[in-house]
XYZ file of C-alpha atoms in Angstrom:
120
model
C 101.059 172.476 49.042
C 104.621 173.208 48.010
C 107.220 170.743 46.784
C 110.868 171.581 47.450
C 113.978 169.969 45.982
C 117.476 170.864 47.155
C 120.588 170.402 45.043
C 124.229 171.448 44.943
C 125.597 169.564 47.920
C 128.827 167.624 47.803
C 132.299 167.169 49.229
C 134.628 170.154 49.477
C 137.833 171.028 51.273
C 137.890 173.499 54.118
C 137.980 177.021 52.746
C 136.091 176.031 49.627
C 132.678 177.075 48.383
C 129.377 175.543 47.373
C 126.106 176.961 46.137
C 122.925 175.190 47.146
C 119.693 175.571 45.223
C 116.134 174.965 46.336
C 113.593 174.661 43.550
C 109.921 174.941 44.421
C 106.946 173.614 42.524
C 103.238 173.261 43.114
C 102.589 176.956 43.492
C 104.255 180.339 43.224
C 105.930 181.363 46.470
C 104.215 184.709 46.619
C 105.015 186.322 49.963
C 106.444 183.087 51.331
C 109.451 183.199 53.582
C 112.174 180.693 52.675
C 114.721 179.405 55.122
C 117.725 177.107 55.135
C 118.333 174.687 57.976
C 120.927 172.024 58.620
C 121.276 168.938 60.747
C 124.446 167.086 61.658
C 124.457 163.540 63.064
C 123.502 163.505 66.722
C 122.430 167.132 66.695
C 119.133 168.939 66.415
C 118.168 170.707 63.246
C 119.378 174.288 63.378
C 118.490 177.455 61.571
C 120.993 178.754 59.022
C 119.456 181.612 57.050
C 116.130 183.011 55.872
C 114.878 185.491 53.315
C 111.610 187.336 52.827
C 109.583 187.225 49.630
C 110.858 190.634 48.542
C 114.441 189.677 49.290
C 114.890 192.854 51.317
C 114.931 191.084 54.669
C 117.467 188.408 55.490
C 118.591 186.779 58.693
C 121.593 184.570 59.415
C 122.745 182.381 62.232
C 125.826 183.791 63.916
C 127.796 180.712 62.934
C 127.474 181.474 59.212
C 127.162 185.240 59.167
C 129.682 186.793 56.806
C 130.324 183.488 55.047
C 126.922 182.453 53.678
C 124.561 184.467 51.499
C 120.915 183.664 50.869
C 119.110 184.933 47.784
C 116.048 184.124 45.723
C 114.767 184.378 42.184
C 110.998 184.613 42.386
C 110.582 184.264 38.625
C 112.162 180.816 38.906
C 110.674 179.937 42.291
C 114.185 179.198 43.456
C 116.241 180.142 46.489
C 120.016 179.872 46.772
C 122.528 179.555 49.550
C 126.041 180.605 48.602
C 128.465 179.107 51.090
C 132.023 180.422 51.206
C 134.952 179.761 53.525
C 133.468 176.432 54.480
C 134.550 174.767 57.697
C 134.354 171.129 58.809
C 131.692 172.131 61.326
C 129.468 173.124 58.405
C 129.126 169.439 57.535
C 125.438 168.528 57.682
C 122.358 167.750 55.663
C 120.955 171.050 54.466
C 117.217 171.569 54.099
C 115.171 174.368 52.637
C 111.749 175.220 53.992
C 108.954 177.696 53.317
C 106.361 179.376 55.465
C 103.943 182.275 55.561
C 105.023 183.759 58.848
C 108.099 185.706 59.806
C 111.701 184.757 59.218
C 111.707 182.913 62.539
C 108.878 180.674 61.417
C 106.747 178.700 61.410
C 107.897 176.767 58.365
C 105.268 174.542 56.806
C 106.948 172.723 53.918
C 110.340 171.043 53.801
C 112.627 169.563 51.196
C 114.388 166.219 51.507
C 117.811 167.720 52.061
C 121.216 167.673 50.398
C 124.441 166.492 52.020
C 127.319 168.922 52.487
C 130.618 167.489 53.676
C 133.641 169.663 54.396
C 136.993 167.948 54.863
C 139.726 169.400 57.049
């Protein structure tokens, strides 16, 4: 079992930046893949970014590519999502998740989410 807690969400103006953190507890995330997802009201949860345990492999949704950067600090069991050039369409609840498969999933454990709101 893995417990995940997201933080760093908030309200920002378009063009601004936020850095989300996902802290894991319960066990070391050795060779776990970590992904970020988001869900806006009335929409399905969508994939945002993922990173391998080594950090060498990353994958981004086209909608955030070039603007968001995922990274991890295995010593702290923490993953980050640096979000730059934010747009109103980035507004959503952001979730982190972990799994033992590939970057595409499956993801077995999920955090409770943190709200990101981008004003125009």
